[in-house]
Tab-separated table of C-alpha atoms and ligand atoms in Angstrom:
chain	number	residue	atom	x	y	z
A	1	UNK	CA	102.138	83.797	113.919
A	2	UNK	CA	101.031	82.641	110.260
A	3	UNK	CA	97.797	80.492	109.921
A	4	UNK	CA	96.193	79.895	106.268
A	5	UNK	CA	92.790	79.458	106.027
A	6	UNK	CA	91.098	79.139	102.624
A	7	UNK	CA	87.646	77.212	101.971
A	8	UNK	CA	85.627	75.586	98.256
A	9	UNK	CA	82.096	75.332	97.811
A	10	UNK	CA	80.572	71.844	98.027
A	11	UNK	CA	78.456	72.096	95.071
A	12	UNK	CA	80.107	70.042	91.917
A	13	UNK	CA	82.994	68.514	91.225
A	14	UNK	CA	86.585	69.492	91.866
A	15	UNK	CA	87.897	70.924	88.613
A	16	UNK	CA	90.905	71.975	87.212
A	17	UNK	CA	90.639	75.347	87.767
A	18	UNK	CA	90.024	74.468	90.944
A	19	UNK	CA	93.028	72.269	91.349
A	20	UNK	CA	95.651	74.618	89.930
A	21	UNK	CA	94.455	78.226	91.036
A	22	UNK	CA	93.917	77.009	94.429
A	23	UNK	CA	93.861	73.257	95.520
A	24	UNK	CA	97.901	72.799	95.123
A	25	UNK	CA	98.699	75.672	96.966
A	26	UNK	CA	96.419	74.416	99.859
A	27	UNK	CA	98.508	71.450	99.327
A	28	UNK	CA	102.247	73.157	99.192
A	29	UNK	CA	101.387	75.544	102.570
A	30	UNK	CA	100.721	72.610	104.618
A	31	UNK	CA	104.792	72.157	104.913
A	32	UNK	CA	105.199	75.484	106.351
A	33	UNK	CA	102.307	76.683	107.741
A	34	UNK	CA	99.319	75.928	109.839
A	35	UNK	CA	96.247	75.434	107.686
A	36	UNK	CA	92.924	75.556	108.303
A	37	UNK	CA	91.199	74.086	105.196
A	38	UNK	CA	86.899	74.712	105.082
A	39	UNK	CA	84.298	72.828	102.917
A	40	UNK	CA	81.821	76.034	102.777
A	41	UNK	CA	78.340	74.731	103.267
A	42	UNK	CA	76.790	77.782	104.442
A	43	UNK	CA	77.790	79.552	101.579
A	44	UNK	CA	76.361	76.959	99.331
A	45	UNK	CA	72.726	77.480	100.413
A	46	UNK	CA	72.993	80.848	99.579
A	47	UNK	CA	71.587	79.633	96.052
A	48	UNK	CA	69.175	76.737	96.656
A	49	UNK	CA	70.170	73.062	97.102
A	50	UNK	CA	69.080	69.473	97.267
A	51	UNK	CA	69.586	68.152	100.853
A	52	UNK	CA	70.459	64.965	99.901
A	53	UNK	CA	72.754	65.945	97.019
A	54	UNK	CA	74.561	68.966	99.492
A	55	UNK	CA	74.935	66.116	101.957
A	56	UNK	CA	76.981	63.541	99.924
A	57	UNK	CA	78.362	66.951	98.005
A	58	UNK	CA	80.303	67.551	101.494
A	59	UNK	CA	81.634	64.101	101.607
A	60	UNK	CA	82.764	64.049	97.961
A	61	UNK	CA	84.609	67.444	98.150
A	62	UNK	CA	86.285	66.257	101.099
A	63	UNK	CA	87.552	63.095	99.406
A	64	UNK	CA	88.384	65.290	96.687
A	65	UNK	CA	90.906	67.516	98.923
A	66	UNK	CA	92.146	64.478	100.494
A	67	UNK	CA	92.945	62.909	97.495
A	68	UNK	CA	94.549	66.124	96.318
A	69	UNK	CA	96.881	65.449	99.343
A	70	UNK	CA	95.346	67.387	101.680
A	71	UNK	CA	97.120	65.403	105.112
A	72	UNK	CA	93.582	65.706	107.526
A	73	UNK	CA	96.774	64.832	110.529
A	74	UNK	CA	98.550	68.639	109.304
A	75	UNK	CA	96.213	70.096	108.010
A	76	UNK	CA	92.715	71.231	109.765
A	77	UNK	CA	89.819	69.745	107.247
A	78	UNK	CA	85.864	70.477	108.326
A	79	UNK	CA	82.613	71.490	106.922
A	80	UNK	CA	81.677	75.039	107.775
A	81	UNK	CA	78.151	74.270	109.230
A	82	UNK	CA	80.207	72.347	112.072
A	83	UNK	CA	81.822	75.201	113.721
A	84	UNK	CA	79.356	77.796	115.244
A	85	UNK	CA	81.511	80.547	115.223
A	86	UNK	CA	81.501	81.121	111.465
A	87	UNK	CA	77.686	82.085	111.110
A	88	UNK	CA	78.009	84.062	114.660
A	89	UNK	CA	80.720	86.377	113.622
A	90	UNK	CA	79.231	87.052	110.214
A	91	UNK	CA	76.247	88.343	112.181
A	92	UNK	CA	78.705	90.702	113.797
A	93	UNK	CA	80.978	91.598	110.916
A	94	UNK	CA	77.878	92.046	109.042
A	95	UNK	CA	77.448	95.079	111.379
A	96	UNK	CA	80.457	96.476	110.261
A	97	UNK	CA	80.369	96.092	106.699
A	98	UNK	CA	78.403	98.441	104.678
A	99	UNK	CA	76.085	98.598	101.892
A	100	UNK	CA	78.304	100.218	99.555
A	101	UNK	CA	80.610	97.892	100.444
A	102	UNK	CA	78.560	94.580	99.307
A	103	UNK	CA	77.026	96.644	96.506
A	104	UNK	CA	80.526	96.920	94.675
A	105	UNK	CA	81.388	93.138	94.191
A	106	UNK	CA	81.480	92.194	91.013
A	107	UNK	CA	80.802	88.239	91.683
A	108	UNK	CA	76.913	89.180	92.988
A	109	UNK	CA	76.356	91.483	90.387
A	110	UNK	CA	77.694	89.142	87.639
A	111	UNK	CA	75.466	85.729	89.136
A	112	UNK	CA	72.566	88.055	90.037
A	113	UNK	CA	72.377	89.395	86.673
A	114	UNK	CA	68.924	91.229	85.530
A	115	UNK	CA	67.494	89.397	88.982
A	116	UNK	CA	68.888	91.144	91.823
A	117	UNK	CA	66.031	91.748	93.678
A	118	UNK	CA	65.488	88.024	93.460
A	119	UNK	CA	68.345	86.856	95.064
A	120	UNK	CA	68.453	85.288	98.957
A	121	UNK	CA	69.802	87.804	101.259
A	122	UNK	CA	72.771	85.107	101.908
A	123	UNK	CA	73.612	85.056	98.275
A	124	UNK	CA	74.257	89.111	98.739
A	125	UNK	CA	75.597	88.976	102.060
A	126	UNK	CA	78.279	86.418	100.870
A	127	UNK	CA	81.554	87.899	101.086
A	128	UNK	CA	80.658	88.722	104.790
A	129	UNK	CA	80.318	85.527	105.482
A	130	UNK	CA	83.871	84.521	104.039
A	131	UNK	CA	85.447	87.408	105.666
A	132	UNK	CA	83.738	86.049	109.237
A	133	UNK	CA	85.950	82.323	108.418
A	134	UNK	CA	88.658	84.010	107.159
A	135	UNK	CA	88.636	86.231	110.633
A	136	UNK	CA	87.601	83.779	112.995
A	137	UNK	CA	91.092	82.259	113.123
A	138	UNK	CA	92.508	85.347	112.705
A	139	UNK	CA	94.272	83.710	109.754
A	140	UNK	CA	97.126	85.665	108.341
A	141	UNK	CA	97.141	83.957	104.442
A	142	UNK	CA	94.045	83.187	102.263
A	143	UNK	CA	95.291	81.142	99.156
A	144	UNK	CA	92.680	81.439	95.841
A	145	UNK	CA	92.211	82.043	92.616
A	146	UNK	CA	92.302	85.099	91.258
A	147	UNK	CA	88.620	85.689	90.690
A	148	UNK	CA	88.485	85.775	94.906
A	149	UNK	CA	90.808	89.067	95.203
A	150	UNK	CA	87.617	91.655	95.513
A	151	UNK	CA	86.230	89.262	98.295
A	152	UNK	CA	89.707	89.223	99.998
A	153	UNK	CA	90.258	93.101	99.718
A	154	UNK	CA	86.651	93.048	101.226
A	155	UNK	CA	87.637	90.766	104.050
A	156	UNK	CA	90.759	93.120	104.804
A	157	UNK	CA	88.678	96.495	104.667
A	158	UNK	CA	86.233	94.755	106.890
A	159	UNK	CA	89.013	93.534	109.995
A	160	UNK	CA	90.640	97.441	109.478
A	161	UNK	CA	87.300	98.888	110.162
A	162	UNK	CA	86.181	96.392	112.854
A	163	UNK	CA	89.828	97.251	114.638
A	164	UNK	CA	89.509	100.881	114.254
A	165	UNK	CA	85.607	101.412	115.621
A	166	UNK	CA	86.433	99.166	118.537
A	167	UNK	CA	89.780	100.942	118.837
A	168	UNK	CA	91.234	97.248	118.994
A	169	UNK	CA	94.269	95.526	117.078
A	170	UNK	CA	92.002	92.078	116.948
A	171	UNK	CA	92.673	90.966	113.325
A	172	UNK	CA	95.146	90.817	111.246
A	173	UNK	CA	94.615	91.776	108.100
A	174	UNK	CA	94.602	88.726	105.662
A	175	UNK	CA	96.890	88.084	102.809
A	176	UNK	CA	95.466	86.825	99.565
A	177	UNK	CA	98.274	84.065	98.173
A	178	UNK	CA	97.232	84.314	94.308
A	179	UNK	CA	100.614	82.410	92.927
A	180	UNK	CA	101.536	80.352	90.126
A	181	UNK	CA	101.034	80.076	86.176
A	182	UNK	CA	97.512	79.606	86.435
A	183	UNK	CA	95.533	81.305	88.793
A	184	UNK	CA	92.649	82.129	86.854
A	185	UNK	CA	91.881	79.001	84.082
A	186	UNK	CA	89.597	79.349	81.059
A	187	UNK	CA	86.756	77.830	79.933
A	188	UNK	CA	87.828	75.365	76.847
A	189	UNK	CA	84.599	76.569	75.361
A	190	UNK	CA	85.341	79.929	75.419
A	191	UNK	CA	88.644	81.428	76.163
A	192	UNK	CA	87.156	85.024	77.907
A	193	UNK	CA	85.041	83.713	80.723
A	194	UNK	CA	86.302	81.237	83.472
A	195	UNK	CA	86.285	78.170	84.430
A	196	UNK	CA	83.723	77.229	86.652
A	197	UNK	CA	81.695	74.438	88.201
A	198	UNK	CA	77.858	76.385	87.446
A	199	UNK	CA	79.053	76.025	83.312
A	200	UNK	CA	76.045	74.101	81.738
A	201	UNK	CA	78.252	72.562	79.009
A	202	UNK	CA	80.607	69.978	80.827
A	203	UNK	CA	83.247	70.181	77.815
A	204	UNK	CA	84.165	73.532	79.065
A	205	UNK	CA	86.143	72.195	81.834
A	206	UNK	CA	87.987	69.172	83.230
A	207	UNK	CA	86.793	67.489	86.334
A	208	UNK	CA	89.136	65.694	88.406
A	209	UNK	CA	87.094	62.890	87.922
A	210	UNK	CA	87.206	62.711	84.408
A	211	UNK	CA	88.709	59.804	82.533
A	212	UNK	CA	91.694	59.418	80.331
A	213	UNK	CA	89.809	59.463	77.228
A	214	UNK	CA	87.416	62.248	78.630
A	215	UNK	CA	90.761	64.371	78.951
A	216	UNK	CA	92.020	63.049	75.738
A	217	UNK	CA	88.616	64.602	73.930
A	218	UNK	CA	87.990	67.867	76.048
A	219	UNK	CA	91.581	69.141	75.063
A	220	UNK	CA	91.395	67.824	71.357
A	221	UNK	CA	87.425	69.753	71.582
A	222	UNK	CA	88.990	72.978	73.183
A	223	UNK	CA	88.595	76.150	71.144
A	224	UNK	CA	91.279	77.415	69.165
A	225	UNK	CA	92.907	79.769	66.919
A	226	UNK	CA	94.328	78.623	63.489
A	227	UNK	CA	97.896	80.199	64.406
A	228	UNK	CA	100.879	78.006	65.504
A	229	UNK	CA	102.017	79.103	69.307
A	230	UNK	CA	104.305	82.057	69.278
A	231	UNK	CA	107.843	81.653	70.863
A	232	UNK	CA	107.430	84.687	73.421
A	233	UNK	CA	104.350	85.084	75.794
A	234	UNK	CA	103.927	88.831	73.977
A	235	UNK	CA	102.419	86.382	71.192
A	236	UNK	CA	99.974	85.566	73.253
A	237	UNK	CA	98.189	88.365	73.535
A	238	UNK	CA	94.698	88.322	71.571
A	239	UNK	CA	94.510	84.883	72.090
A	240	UNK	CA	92.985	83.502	75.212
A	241	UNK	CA	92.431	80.365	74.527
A	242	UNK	CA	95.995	79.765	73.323
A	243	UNK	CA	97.399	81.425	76.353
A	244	UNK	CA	94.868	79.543	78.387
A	245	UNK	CA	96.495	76.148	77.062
A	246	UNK	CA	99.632	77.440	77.325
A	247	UNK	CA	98.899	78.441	81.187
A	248	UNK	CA	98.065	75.018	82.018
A	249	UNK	CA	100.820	73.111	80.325
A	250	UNK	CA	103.052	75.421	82.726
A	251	UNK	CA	101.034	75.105	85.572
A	252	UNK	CA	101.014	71.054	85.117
A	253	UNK	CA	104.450	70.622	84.717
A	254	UNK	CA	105.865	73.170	87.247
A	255	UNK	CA	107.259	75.386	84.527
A	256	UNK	CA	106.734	79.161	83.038
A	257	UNK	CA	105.118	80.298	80.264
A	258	UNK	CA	107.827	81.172	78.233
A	259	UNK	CA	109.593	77.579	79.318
A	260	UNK	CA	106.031	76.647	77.713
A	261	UNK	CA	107.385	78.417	74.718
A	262	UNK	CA	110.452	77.791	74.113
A	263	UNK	CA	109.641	73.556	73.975
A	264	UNK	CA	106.462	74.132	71.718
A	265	UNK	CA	106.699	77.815	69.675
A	266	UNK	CA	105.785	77.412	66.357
A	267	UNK	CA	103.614	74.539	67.011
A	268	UNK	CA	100.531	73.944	66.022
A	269	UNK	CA	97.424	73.130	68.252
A	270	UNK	CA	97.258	69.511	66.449
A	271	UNK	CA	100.965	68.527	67.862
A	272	UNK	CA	100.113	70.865	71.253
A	273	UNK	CA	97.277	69.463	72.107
A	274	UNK	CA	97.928	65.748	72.405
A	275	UNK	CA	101.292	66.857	74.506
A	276	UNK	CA	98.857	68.477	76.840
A	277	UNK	CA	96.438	65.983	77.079
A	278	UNK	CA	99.169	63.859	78.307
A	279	UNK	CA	100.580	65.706	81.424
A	280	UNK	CA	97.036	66.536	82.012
A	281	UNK	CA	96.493	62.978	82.597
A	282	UNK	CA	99.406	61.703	84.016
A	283	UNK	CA	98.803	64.810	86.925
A	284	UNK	CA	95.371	63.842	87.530
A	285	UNK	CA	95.160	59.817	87.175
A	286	UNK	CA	96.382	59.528	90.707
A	287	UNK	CA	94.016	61.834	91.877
A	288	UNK	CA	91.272	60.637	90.599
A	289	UNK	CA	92.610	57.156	91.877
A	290	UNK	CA	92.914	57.395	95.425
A	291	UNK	CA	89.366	59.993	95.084
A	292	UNK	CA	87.649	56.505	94.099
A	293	UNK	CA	88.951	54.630	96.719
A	294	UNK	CA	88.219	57.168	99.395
A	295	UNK	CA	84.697	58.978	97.993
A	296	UNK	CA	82.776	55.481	99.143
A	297	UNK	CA	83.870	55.177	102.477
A	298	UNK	CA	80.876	57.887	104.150
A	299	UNK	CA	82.072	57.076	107.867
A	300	UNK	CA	85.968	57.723	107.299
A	301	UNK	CA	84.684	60.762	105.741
A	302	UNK	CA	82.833	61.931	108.338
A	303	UNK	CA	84.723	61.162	111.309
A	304	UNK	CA	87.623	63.034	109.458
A	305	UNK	CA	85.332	66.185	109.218
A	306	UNK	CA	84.252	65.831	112.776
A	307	UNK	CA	87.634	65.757	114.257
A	308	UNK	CA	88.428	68.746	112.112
A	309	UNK	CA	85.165	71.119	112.890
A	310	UNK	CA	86.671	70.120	116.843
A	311	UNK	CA	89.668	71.179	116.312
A	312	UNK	CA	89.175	74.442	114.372
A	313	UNK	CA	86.350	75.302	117.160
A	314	UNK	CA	88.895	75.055	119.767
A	315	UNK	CA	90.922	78.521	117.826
A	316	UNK	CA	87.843	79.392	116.727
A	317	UNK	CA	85.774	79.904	119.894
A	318	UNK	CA	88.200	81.796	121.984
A	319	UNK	CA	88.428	84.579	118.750
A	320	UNK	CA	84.626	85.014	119.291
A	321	UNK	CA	84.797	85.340	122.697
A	322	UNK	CA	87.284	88.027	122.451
A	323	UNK	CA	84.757	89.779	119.529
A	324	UNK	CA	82.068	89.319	122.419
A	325	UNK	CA	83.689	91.193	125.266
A	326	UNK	CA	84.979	93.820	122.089
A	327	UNK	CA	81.106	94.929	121.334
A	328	UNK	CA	79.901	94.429	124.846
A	329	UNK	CA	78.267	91.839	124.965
A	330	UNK	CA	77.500	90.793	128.621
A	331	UNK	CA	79.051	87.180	128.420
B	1	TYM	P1	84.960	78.300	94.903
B	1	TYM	O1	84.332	77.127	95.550
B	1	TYM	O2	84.244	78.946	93.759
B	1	TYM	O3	86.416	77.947	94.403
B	1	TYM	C1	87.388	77.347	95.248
B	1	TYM	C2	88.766	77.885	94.891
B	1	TYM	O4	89.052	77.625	93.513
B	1	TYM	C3	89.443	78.836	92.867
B	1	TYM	N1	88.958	78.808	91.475
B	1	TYM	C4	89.733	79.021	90.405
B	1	TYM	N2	91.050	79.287	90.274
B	1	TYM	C5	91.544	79.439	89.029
B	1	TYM	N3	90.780	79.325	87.901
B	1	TYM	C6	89.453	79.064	87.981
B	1	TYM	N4	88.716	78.939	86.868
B	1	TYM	C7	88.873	78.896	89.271
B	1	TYM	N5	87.613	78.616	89.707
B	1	TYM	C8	87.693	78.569	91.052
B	1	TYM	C9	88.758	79.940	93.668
B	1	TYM	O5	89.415	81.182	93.495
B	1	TYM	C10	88.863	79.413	95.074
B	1	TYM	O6	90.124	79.736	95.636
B	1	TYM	N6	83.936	82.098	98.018
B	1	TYM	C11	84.835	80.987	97.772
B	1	TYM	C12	84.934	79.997	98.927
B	1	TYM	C13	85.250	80.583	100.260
B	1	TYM	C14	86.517	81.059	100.707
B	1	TYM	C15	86.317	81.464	102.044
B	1	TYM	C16	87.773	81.168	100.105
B	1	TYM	C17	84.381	80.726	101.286
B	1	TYM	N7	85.024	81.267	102.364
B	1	TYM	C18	87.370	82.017	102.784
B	1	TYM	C19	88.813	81.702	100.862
B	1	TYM	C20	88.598	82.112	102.184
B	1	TYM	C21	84.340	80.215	96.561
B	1	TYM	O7	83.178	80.235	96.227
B	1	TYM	O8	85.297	79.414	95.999
């Protein structure tokens, strides 16, 4: 049996890197697999929020996926603070995880910084909590980006060691699905750190919402070499920012890097760019369509989450159960 379950933070728009590490994937596996697709709310209040803006932040990501062509009648779409069995089997999984465990990922001590002691328990206790949804379905493939791969390897170590104290074969252990050209996109800023939604300077990545001309100035603004693109991917080496253009113009028209190549080595950025900037827009106008005609409509919204969060409790509740008579807990 092969279920995917994978899940975004609600906080911020959908970006690129979103869209092409992750999103499309979520998108591909619904043909051949049963998904199980999560808008993580209780891992967004691990860093403190706005009610009001998490609220609508819910509904817009879920418009977002939808209009990514996420199909809500295939696919399983919810909001995490819907189904009880996520925070109730982090409590438990948290007793299995350990301390060393948690203290090795990179992403906490990255955020966190010079401030670790001032971080919300959540915020450190994280990964447990994304091993808990991953586990709760017992989900077999976990599609992300490649920054997730420590929290995944986490999630795996933490079903093996669950199984083997309760001397149980209850979870599979997960499969990270890290495919395609570009499964970990760049900053435009600055070619060595990564895309990402918490960036201060909005030129540094492409929001699915952004318009044509936005596109059109964000590519021409990205940062650069002064070389012309080499005609092998070897020549990309040194260069992130050039491979990170290069990465997308595969990614965006379903080809490889040296396909990327062989069409545009020996180019310069002023004829690459503009040729970029135009699949880039062409790929994300009808997104960015149908997420305007669906991000307004708050009921459809939310009656698609609800159904969802009922229909992923009904796999959900009978794993917990199960993890409830494992322990010994008396009902
Ligand atoms: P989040 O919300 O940061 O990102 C959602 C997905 O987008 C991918 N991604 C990227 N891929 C390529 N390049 C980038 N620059 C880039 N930025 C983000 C992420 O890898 C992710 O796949 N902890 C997770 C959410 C989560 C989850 C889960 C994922 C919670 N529970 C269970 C899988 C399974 C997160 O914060 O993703």
């Amino acid at each position: 049996m092969n279920r995917v379950f994978s899940g975004i933070q609600p906080t911020g728009n959908l970006h690129l890197g979103n869209y092409l590490g992750a999103i499309r994937n979520w998108v591909t596996m619904q043909d051949a697999y049963d998904c199980i697709y999560c808008v993580v709310d209780l891992h967004a209040i691990t860093n403190r929020q706005d009610p009001k803006v998490l609220r609508q932040g819910i509904r817009e990501m879920a418009a977002a996926l939808l209009a990514s062509g996420i199909d809500p009648d295939r696919a399983i779409l919810f909001n995490q603070s819907a189904v009880h069995a996520h925070a109730e089997l982090a409590w438990v999984l948290m007793c299995t995880a350990r301390v060393g465990w948690l203290d090795r990922m990179t992403q906490f001590k990255d955020r966190a910084g010079k401030d670790r002691e001032g971080q919300s328990v959540g915020f450190y206790a994280y990964p447990v909590l994304q091993a808990a949804d991953i586990l709760a379905y017992k989900a077999t493939h976990v599609p992300v980006g490649d920054d997730q791969k420590q929290h995944l390897e986490l999630a795996r170590d933490i079903a093996a060691k669950f199984n083997t104290d309760f001397g149980v074969a209850l979870f599979p252990l997960p499969e990270p699905v890290i495919r395609g050209p570009a499964t970990r996109v760049m900053s435009l800023r600055d070619g060595t750190s990564k895309m990402s939604k918490s960036d201060p300077s909005d030129a540094s990545r492409i929001n699915l919402t952004d318009t044509a001309d936005a596109i059109a100035q964000k590519i021409k603004r990205a940062r650069t070499d002064a070389e012309p693109l080499p005609s092998e991917a070897a020549g990309l080496a040194g260069r992130p920012e050039a491979a990170n253009l290069v990465g997308l113009m595969a990614a965006l028209t379903d080809s490889t890097i040296a396909d990327v190549l062989r069409d545009h080595g020996g180019h310069g950025f002023g004829q690459f760019k503009p040729a970029l900037a135009d699949v880039m827009v062409s790929a994300l106008a009808p997104i960015s369509r149908r997420f305007n005609d669906l991000r307004g409509d708050s009921a459809a919204l939310d009656a698609i989450l609800a159904k969802g969060a009922a229909r992923a409790s009904a796999i959900a509740d009978p794993v917990l159960a199960e993890v409830h008579r494992t322990v010994g807990f008396a009902s």
